[in-house]
PDB file of C-alpha atoms and ligand atoms in Angstrom:
ATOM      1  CA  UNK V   1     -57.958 -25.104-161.874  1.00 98.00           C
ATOM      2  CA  UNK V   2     -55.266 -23.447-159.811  1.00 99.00           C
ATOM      3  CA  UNK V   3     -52.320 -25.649-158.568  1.00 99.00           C
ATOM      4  CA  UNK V   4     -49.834 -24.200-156.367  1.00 99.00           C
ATOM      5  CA  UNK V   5     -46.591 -25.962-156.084  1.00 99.00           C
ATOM      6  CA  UNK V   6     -44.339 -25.576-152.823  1.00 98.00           C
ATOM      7  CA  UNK V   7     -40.529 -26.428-153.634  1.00 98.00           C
ATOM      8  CA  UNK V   8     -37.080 -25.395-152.286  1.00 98.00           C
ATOM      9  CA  UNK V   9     -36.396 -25.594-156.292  1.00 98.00           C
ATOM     10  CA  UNK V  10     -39.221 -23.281-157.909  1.00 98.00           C
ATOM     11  CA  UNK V  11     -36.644 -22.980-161.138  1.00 98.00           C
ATOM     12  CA  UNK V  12     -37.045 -26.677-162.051  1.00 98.00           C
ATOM     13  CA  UNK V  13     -40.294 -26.094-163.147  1.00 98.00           C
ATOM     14  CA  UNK V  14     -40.471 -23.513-165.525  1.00 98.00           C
ATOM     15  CA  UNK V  15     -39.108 -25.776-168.358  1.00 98.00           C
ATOM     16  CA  UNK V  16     -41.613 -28.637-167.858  1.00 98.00           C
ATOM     17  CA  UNK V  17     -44.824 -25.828-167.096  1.00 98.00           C
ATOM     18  CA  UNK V  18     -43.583 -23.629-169.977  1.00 98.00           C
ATOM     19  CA  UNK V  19     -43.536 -25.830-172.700  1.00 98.00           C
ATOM     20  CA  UNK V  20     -46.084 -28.028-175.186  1.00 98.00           C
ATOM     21  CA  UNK V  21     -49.839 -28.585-173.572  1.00 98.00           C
ATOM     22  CA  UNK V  22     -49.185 -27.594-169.808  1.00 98.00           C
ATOM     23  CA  UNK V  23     -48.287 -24.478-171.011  1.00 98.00           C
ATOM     24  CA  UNK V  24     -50.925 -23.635-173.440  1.00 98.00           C
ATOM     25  CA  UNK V  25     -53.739 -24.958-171.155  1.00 98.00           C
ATOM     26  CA  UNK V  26     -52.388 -22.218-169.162  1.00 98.00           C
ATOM     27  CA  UNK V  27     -52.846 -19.653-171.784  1.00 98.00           C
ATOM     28  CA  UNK V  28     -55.726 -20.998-172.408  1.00 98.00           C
ATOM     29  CA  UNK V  29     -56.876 -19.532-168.702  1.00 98.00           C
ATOM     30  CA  UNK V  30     -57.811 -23.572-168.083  1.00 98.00           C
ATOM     31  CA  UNK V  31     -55.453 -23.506-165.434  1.00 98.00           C
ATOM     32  CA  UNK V  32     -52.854 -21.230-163.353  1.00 98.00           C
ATOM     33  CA  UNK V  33     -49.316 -22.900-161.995  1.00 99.00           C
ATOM     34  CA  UNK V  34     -48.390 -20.842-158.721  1.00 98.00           C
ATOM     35  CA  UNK V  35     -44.911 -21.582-157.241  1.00 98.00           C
ATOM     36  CA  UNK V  36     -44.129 -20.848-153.628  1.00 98.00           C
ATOM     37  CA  UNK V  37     -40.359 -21.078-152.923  1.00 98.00           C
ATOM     38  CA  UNK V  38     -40.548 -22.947-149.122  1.00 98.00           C
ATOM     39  CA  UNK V  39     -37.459 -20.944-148.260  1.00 98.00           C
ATOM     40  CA  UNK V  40     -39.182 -17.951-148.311  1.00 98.00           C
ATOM     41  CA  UNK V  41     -41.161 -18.806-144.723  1.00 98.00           C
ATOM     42  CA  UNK V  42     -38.123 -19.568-142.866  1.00 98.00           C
ATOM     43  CA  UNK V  43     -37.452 -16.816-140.133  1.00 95.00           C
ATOM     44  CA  UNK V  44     -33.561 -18.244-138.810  1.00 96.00           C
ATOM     45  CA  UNK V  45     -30.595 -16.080-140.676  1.00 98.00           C
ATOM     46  CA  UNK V  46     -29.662 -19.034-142.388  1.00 98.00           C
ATOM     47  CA  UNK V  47     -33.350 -19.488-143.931  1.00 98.00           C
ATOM     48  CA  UNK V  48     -32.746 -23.423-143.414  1.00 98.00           C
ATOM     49  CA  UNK V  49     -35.270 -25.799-145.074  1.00 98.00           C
ATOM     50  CA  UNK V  50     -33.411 -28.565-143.574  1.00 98.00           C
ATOM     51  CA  UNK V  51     -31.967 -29.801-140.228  1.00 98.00           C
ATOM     52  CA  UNK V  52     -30.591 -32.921-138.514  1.00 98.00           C
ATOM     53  CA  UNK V  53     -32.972 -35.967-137.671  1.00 98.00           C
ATOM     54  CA  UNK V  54     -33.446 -36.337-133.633  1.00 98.00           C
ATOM     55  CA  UNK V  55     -31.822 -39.717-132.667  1.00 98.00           C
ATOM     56  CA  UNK V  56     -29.613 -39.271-135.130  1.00 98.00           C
ATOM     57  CA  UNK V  57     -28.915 -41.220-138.558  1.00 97.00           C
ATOM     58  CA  UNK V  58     -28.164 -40.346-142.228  1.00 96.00           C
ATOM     59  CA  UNK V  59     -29.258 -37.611-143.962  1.00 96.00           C
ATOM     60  CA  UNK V  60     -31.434 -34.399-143.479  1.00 98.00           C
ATOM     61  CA  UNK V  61     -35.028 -33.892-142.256  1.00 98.00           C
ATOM     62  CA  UNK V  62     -37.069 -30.965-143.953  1.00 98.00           C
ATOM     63  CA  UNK V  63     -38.150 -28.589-141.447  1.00 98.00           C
ATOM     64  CA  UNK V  64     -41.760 -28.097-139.634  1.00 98.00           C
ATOM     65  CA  UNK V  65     -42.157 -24.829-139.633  1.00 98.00           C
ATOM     66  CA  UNK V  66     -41.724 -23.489-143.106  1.00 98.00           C
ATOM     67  CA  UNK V  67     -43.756 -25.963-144.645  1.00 98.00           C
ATOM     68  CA  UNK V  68     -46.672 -25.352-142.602  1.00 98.00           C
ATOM     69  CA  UNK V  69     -46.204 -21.584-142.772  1.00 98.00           C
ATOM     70  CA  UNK V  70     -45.884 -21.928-146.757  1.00 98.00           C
ATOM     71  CA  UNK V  71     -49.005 -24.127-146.915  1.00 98.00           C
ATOM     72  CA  UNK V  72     -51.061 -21.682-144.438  1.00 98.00           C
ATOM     73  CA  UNK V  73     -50.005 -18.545-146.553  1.00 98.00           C
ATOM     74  CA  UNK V  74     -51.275 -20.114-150.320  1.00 98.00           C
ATOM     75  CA  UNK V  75     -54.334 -21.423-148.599  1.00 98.00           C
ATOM     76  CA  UNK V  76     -55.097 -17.388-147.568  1.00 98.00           C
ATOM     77  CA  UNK V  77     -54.310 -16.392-151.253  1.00 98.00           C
ATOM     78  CA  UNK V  78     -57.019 -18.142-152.477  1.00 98.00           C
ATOM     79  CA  UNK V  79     -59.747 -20.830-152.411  1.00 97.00           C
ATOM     80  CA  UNK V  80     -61.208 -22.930-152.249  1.00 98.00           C
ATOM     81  CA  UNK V  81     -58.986 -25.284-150.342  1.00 96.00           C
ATOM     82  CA  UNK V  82     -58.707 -28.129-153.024  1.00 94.00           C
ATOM     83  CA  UNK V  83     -56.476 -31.113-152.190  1.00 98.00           C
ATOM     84  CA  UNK V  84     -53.357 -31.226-150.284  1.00 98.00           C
ATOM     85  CA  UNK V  85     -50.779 -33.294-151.828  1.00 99.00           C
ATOM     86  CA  UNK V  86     -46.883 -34.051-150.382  1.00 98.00           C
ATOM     87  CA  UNK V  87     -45.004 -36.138-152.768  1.00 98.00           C
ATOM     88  CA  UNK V  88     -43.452 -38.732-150.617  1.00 98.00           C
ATOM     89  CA  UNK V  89     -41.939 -42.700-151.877  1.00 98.00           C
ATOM     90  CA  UNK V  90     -44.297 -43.509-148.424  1.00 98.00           C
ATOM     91  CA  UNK V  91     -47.483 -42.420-150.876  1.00 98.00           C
ATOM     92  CA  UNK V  92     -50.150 -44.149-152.647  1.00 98.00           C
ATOM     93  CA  UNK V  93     -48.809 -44.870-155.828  1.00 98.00           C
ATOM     94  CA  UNK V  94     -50.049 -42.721-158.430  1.00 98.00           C
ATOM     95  CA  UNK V  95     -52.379 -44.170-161.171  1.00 97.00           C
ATOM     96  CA  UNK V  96     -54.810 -42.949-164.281  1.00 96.00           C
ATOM     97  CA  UNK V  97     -57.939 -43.138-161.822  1.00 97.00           C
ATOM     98  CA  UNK V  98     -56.105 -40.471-159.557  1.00 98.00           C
ATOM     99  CA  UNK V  99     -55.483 -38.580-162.221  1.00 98.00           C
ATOM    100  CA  UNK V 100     -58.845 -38.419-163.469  1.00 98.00           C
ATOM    101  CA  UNK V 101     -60.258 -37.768-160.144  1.00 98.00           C
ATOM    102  CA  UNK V 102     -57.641 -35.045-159.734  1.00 98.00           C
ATOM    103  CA  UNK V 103     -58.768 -33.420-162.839  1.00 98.00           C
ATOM    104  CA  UNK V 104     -61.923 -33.285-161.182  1.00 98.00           C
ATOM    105  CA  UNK V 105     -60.647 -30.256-158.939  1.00 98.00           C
ATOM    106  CA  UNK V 106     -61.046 -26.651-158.162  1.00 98.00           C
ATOM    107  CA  UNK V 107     -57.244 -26.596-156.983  1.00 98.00           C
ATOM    108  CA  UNK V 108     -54.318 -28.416-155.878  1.00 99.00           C
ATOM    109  CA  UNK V 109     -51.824 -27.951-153.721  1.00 99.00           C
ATOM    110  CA  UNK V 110     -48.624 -29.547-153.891  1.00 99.00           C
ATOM    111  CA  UNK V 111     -45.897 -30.178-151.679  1.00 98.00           C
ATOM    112  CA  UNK V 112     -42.225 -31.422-153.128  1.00 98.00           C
ATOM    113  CA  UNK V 113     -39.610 -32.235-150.560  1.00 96.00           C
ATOM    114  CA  UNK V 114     -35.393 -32.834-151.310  1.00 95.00           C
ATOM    115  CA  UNK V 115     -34.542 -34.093-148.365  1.00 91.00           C
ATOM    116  CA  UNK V 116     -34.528 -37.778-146.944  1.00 92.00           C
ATOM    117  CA  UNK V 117     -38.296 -37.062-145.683  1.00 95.00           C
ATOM    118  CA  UNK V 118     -40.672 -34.436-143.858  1.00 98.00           C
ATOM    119  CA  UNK V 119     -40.830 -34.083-139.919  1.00 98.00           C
ATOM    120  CA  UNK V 120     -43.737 -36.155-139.095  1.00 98.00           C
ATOM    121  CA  UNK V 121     -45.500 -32.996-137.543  1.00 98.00           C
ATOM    122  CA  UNK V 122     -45.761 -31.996-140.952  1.00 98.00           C
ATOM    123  CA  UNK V 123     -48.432 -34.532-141.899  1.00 98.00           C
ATOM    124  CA  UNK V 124     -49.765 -34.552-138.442  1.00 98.00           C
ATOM    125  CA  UNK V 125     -50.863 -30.822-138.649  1.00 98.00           C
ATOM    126  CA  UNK V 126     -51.514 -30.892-142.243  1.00 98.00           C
ATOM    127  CA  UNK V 127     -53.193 -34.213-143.401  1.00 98.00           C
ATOM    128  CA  UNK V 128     -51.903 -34.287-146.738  1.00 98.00           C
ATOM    129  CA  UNK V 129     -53.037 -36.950-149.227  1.00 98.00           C
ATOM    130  CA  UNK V 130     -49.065 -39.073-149.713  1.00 98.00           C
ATOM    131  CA  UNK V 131     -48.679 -39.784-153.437  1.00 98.00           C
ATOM    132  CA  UNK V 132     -45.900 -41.780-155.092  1.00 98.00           C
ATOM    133  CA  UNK V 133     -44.763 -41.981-158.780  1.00 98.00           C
ATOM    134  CA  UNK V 134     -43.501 -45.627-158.380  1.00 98.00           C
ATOM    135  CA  UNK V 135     -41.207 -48.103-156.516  1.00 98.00           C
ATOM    136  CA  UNK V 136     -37.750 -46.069-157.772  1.00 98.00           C
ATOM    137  CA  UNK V 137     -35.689 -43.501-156.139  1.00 98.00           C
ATOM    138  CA  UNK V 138     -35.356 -39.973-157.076  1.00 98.00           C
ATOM    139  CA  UNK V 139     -33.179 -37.092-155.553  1.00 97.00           C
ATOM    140  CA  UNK V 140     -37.031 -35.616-154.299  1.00 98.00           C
ATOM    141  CA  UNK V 141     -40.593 -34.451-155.316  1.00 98.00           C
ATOM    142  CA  UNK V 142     -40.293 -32.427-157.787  1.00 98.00           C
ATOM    143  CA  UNK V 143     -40.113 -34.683-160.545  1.00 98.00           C
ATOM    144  CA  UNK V 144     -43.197 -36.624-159.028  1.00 98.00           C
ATOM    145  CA  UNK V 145     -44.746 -33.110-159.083  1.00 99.00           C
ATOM    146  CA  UNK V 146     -44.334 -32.645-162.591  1.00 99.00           C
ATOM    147  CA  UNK V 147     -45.846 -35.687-163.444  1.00 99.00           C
ATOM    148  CA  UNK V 148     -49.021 -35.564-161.542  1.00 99.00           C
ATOM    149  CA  UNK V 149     -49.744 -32.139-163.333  1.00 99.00           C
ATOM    150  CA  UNK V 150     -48.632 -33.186-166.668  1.00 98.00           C
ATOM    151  CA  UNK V 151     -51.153 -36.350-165.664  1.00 98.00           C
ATOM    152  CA  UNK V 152     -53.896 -34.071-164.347  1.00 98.00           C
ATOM    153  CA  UNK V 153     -53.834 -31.194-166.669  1.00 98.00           C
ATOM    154  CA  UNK V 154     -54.244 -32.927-169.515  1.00 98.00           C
ATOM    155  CA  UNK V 155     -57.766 -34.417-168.372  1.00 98.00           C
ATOM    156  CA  UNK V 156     -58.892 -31.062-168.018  1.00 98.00           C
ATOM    157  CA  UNK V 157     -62.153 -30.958-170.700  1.00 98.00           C
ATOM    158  CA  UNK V 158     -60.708 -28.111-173.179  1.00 98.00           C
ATOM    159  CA  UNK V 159     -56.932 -29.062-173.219  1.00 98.00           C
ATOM    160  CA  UNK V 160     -56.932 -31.527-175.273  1.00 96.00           C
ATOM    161  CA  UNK V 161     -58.073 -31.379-178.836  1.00 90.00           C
ATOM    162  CA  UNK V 162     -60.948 -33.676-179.448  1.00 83.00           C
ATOM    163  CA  UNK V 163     -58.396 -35.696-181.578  1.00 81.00           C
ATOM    164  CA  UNK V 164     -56.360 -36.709-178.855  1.00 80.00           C
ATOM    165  CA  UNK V 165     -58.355 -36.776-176.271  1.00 78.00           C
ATOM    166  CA  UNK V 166     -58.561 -38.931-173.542  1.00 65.00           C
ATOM    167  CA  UNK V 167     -61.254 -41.195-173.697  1.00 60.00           C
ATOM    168  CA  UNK V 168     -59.933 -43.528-176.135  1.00 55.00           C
ATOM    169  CA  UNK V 169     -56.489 -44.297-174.856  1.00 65.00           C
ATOM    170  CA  UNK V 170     -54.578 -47.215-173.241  1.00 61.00           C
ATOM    171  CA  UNK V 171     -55.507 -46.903-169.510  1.00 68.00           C
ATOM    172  CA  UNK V 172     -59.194 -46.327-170.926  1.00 70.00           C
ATOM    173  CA  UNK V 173     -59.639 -49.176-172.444  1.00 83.00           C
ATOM    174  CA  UNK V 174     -57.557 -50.954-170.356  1.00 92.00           C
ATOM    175  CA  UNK V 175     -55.040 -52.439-172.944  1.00 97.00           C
ATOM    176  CA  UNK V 176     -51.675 -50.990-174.175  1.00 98.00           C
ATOM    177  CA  UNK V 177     -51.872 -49.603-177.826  1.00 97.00           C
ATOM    178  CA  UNK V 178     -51.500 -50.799-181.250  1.00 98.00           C
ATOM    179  CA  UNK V 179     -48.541 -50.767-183.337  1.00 98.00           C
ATOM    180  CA  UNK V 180     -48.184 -47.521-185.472  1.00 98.00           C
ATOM    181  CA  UNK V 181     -46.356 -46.165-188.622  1.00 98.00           C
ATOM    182  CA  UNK V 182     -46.309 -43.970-190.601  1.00 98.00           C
ATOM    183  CA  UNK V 183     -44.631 -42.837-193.757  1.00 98.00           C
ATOM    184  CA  UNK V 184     -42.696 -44.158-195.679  1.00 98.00           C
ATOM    185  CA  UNK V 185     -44.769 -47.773-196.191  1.00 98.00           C
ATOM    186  CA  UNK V 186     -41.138 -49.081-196.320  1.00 98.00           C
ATOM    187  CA  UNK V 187     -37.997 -48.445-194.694  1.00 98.00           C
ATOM    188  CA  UNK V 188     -34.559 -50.620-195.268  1.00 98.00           C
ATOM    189  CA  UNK V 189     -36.681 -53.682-195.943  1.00 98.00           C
ATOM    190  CA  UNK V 190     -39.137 -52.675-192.474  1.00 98.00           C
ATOM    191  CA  UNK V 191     -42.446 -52.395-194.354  1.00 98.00           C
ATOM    192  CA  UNK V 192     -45.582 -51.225-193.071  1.00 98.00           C
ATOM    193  CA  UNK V 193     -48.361 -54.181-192.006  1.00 98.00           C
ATOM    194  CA  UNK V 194     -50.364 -54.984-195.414  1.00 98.00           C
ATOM    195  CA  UNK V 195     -53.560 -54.334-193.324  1.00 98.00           C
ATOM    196  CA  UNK V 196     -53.010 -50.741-192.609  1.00 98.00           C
ATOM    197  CA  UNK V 197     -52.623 -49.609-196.803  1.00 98.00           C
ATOM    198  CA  UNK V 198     -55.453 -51.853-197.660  1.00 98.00           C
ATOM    199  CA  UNK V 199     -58.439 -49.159-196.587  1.00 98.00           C
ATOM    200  CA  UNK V 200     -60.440 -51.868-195.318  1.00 98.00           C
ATOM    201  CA  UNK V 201     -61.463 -50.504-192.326  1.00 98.00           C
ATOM    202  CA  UNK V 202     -63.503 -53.208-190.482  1.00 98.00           C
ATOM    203  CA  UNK V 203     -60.369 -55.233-191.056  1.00 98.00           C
ATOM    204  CA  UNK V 204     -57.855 -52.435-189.649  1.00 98.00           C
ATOM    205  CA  UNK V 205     -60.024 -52.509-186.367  1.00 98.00           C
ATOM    206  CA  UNK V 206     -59.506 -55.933-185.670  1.00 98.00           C
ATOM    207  CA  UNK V 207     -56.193 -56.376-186.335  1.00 98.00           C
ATOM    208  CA  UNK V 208     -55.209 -53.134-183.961  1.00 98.00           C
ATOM    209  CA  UNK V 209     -57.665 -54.785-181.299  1.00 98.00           C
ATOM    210  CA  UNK V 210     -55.754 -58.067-181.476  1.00 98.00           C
ATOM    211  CA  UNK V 211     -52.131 -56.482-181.853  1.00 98.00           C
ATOM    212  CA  UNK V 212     -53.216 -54.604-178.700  1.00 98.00           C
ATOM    213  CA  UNK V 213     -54.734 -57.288-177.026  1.00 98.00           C
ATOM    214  CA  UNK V 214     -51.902 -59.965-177.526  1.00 98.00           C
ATOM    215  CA  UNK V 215     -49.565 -56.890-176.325  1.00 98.00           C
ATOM    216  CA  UNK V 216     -51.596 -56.370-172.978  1.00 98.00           C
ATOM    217  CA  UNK V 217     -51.726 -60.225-172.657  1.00 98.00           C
ATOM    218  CA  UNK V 218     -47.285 -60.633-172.775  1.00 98.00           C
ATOM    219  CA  UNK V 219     -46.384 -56.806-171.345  1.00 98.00           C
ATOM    220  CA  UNK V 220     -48.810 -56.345-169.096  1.00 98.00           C
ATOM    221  CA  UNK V 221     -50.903 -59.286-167.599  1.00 98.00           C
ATOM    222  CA  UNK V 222     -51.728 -57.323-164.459  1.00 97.00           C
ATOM    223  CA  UNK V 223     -53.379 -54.802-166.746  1.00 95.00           C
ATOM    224  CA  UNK V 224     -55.090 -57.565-168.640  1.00 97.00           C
ATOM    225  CA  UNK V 225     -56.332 -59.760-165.630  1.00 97.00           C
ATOM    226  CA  UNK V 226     -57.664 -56.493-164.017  1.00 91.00           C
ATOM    227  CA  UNK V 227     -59.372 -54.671-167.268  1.00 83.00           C
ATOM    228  CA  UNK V 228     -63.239 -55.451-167.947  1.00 64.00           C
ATOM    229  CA  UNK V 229     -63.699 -58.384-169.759  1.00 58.00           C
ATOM    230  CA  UNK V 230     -59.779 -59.807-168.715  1.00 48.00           C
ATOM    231  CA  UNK V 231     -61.042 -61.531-165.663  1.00 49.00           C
ATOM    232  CA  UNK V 232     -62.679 -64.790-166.638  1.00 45.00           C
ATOM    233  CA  UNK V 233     -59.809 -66.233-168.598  1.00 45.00           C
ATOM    234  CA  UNK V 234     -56.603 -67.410-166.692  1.00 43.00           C
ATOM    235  CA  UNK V 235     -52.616 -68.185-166.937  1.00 42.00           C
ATOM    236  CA  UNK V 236     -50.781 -65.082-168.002  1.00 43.00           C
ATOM    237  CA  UNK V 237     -47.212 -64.861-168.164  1.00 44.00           C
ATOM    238  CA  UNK V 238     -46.714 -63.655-164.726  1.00 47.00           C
ATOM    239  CA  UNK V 239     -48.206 -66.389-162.949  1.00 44.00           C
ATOM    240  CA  UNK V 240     -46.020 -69.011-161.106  1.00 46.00           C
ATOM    241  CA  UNK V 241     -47.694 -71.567-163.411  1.00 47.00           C
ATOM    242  CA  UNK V 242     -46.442 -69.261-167.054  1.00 45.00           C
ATOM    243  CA  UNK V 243     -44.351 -70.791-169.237  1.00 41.00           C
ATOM    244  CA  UNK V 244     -45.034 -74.828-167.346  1.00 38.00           C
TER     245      UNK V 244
HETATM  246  C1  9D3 S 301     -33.495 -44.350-147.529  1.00 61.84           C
HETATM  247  C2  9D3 S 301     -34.940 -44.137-147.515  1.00 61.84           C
HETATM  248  N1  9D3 S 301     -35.414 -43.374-148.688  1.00 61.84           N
HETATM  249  C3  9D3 S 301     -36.869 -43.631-148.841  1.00 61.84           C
HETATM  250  C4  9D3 S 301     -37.161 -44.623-149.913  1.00 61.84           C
HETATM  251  C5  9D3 S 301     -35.181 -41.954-148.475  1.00 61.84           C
HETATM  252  C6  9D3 S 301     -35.615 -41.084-149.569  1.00 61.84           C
HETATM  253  C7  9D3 S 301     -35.130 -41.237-150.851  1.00 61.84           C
HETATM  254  C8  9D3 S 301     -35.524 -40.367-151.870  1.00 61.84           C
HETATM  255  C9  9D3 S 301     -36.508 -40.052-149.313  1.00 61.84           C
HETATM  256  C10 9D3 S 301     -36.866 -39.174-150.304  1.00 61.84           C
HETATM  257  C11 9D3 S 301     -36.369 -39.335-151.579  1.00 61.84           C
HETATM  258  C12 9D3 S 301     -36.755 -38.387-152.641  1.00 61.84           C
HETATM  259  N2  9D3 S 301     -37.934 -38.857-153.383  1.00 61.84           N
HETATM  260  C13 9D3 S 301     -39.102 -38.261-153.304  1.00 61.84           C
HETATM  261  O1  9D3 S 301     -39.226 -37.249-152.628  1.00 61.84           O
HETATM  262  C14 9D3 S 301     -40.239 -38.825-154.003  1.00 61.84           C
HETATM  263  C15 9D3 S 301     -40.354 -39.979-154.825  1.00 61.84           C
HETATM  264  C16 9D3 S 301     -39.411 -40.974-155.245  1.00 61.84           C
HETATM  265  O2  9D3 S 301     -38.206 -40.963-154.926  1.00 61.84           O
HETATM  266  N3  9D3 S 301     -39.870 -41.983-156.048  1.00 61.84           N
HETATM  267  C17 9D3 S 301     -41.153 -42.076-156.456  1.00 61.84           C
HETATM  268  N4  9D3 S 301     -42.072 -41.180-156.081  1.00 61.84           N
HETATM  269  C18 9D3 S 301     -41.663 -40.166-155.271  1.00 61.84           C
HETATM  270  S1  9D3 S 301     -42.671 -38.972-154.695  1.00 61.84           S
HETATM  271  C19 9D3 S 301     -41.462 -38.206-153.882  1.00 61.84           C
END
């Protein structure tokens, strides 16, 4: 997969892309990261990214014409296409099914904005698919850049070892995971469950499986009442009726 990344901040990125899995998938030739600095396709002296919102109001507006000219000029470098992405808190938030599907592609593009939004004509020209990371404000996009990748990348078959790999995790099965230790079995009076050193292993299943299931049921009842299986039950603790 090739993912290009279009930033005013290109720098951020080489810590988070050059460490740990995103960077040896890269090695691996399972992926290439391009950056494209956005400042680079201005033509004024001032190469400005930015301006001044018509009808005035706080803050700055990222400018039309580099972004499209940025996005044109990767999309001649090399295809196919792929998806178009802008990073935007007016996006679909971001999920595991997104990811997976993402992992699905040829390439990505992304765009990651630092200013108090896009001029509009940038999604009316471009059509970009809107993603958001979640209901919390950042200073822009490129943190919700990093994290689709680090989401995406790892799906890729051939990044993960087959001992972590993804089909047997939390937002697979739908429920949050088990408690885990590991050495020492205890630690200032903590000990480790009885279960876990007994090497009974039918036993060890179904004690993680109902750890993780009473878990899903407190923490997350929207993940419980939506996973397969979670639906015919009712009255979880985020229900106007919990608790009565
Ligand atoms: C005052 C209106 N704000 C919109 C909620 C303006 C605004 C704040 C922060 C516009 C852009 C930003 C910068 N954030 C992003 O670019 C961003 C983001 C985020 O802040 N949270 C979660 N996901 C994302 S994706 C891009």
């Amino acid at each position: 997969m090739r993912i290009d990344i279009l930033t005013i901040f290109p720098r951020m990125f080489a810590g988070v892309l050059g460490e740990s899995i995103l960077r040896i998938a890269a090695e691996k030739g399972i992926v290439e990261y391009h950056l494209t600095d956005i400042r680079d396709y201005t033509t004024d002296r001032h190469r400005s990214v930015d301006d001044r919102p018509y009808g005035g109001g706080p803050g700055m507006v990222m400018k039309v014409e580099p972004v499209v000219r940025a996005v044109r000029d990767v999309r001649a470098r090399a295809s196919p296409e792929g998806r178009l992405i802008l990073l935007t808190p007016q996006g679909e938030t971001f999920r595991q099914a997104r990811a997976r599907e993402l992992a699905r592609e040829k390439r990505l593009i992304l765009i990651a904005g630092h200013y108090e939004g896009f001029d509009e004509r940038i999604l009316e020209i471009l059509k970009p698919e809107e993603i958001s990371i979640g209901d919390y404000i950042l200073t822009g996009g490129e943190i919700p850049a990093m994290a689709v990748v680090d989401a995406v990348v790892r799906l890729i078959p051939g990044v993960l070892g087959s001992d972590e790999s993804a089909g047997s995790e939390s937002f697979s099965s739908g429920l949050l995971e088990y408690p885990q230790y590991t050495r020492p079995a205890e630690f200032e009076g903590h000990a480790v469950p009885e279960v876990l050193l007994s090497g009974d292993h039918e036993e060890i299943r179904r004690w993680r499986l109902e750890q993780a299931e009473k878990r899903t049921k407190t923490r997350r009842p929207d993940l419980w009442r939506s996973r397969a299986g979670g639906k015919e039950a009712k009255g979880y603790d985020d229900e106007p009726s919990a608790g009565a």
